[in-house]
XYZ file of C-alpha atoms in Angstrom:
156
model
C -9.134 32.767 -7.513
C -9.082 29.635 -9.529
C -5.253 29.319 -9.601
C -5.597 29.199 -5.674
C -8.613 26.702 -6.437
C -6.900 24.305 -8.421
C -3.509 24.559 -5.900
C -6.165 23.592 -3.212
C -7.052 21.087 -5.716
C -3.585 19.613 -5.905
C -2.523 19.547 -2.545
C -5.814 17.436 -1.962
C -4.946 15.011 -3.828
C -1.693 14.901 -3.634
C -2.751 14.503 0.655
C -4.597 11.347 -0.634
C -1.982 9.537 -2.051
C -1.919 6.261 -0.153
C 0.031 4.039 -2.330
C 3.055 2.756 -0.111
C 6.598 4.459 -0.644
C 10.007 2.455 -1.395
C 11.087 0.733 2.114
C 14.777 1.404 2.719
C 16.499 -1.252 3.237
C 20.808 -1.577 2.408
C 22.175 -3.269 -0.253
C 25.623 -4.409 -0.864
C 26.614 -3.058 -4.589
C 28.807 -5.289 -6.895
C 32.268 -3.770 -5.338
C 30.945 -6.043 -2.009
C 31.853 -3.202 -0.005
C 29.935 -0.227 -1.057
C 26.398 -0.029 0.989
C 23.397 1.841 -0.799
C 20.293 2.273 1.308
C 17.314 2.636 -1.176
C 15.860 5.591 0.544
C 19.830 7.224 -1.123
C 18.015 6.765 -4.129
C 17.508 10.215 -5.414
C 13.424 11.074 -7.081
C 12.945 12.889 -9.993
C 12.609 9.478 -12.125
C 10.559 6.111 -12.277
C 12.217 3.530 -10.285
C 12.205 0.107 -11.332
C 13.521 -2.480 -8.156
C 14.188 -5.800 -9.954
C 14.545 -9.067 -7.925
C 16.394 -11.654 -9.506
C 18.289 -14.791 -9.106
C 21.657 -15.170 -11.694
C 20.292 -18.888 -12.429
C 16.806 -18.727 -13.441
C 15.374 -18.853 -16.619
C 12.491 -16.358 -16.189
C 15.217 -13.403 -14.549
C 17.515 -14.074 -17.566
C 14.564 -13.718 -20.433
C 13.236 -10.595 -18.447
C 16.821 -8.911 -17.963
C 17.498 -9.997 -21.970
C 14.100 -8.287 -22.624
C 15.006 -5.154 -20.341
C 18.298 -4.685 -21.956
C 17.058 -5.243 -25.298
C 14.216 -2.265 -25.021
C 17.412 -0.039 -22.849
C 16.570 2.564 -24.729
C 12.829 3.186 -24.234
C 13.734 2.598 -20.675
C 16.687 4.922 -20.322
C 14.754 7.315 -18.114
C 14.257 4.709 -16.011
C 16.300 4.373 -12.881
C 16.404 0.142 -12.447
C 18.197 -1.285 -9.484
C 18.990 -5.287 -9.917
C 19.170 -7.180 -6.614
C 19.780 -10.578 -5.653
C 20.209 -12.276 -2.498
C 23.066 -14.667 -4.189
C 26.730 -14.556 -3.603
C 28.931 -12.006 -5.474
C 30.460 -14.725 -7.604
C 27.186 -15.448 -9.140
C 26.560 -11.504 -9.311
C 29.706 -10.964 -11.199
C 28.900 -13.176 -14.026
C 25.391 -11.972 -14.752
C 26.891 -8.662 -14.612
C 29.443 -10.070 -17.287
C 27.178 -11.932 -18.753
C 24.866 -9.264 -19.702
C 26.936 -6.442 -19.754
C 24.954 -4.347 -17.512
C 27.956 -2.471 -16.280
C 27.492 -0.944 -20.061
C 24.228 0.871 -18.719
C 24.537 3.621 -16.552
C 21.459 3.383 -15.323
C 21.381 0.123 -13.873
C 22.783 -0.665 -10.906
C 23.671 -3.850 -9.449
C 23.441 -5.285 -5.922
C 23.116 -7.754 -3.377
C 20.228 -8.171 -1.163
C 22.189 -9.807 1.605
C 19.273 -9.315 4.360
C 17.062 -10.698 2.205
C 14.905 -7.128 2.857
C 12.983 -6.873 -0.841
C 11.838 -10.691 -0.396
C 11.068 -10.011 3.143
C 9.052 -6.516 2.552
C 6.845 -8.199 -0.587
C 6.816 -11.701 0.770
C 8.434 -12.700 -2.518
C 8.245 -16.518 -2.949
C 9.995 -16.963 -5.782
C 12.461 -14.163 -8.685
C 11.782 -12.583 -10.800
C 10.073 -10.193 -9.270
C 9.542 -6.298 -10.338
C 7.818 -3.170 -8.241
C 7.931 0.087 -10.135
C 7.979 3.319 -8.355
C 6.770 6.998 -9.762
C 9.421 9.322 -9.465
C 8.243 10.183 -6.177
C 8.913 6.725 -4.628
C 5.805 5.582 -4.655
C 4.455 2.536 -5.189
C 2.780 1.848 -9.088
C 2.452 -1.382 -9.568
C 4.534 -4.560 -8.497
C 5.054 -7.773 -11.250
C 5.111 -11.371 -10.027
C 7.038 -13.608 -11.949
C 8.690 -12.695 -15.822
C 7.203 -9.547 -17.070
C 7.323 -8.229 -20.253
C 8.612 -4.476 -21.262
C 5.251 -4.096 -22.663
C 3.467 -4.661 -19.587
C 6.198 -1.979 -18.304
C 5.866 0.411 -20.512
C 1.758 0.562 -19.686
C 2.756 1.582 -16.391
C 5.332 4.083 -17.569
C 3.287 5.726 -20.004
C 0.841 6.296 -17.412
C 3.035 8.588 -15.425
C 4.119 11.061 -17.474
């Protein structure tokens, strides 16, 4: 009886969640010709969507901070996205060797359909999902793997 309780329990709660789940939306990887639509993003993992422009300051000390703390953040599925042009793409990805980490993946925004969805004003901007694609918590401007990992933590 209380196995069937607490299932009752769970499916509750579970019926409750309202926190919003990933939009889908298509993204251009770095090949410029392969298309991934985020809802192709497979669960099972957090999901960190990472909005970023090649030139500023802030996206560069947050990817240098991300890539420095890789391995605390290798179960981590992160997907970097820009709305710049490829050239620009292709040298941060240089740049910063994130073709070195498999579970990065680079794109570009070319609808402009992350800004759009969370009105983003200005990169970088962050919105980590569970690994059910739901929403946890979304950073405006630089954030810190510390302020990450507080999120993280919280969901396992």
């Amino acid at each position: 009886m209380r196995k069937i309780q607490f299932i009752l329990i769970y499916l509750i709660l579970c019926a409750c969640d309202k926190r919003p789940a990933m939009p889908g939306f298509d993204v251009l990887l770095k090949d410029s010709s392969t298309v991934l639509n985020t809802r192709q993003i497979p669960k099972g993992k957090p999901i960190l969507l990472f909005y970023f422009s090649p030139d500023c300051e802030h996206c560069q000390t947050e990817t240098t901070d991300l890539l420095l703390n890789i391995d605390s953040l290798k179960n981590v599925r992160m997907y970097f996205f820009t709305s710049d042009d490829f050239s620009r793409l292709k040298v941060y990805d240089k740049h910063y060797k994130i073709y070195n980490h498999p579970n990065i993946v680079l794109g570009r925004d070319y609808r402009n359909a992350l800004a759009n969805h969370f009105n983003i004003l200005s990169p970088p901007f962050s919105a980590l999902y569970n690994k059910n694609k739901k929403l946890v918590a979304v950073f405006a401007g630089e954030t810190k793997v510390s302020d990450l990992m507080v999120h993280l933590k919280s969901l396992q």
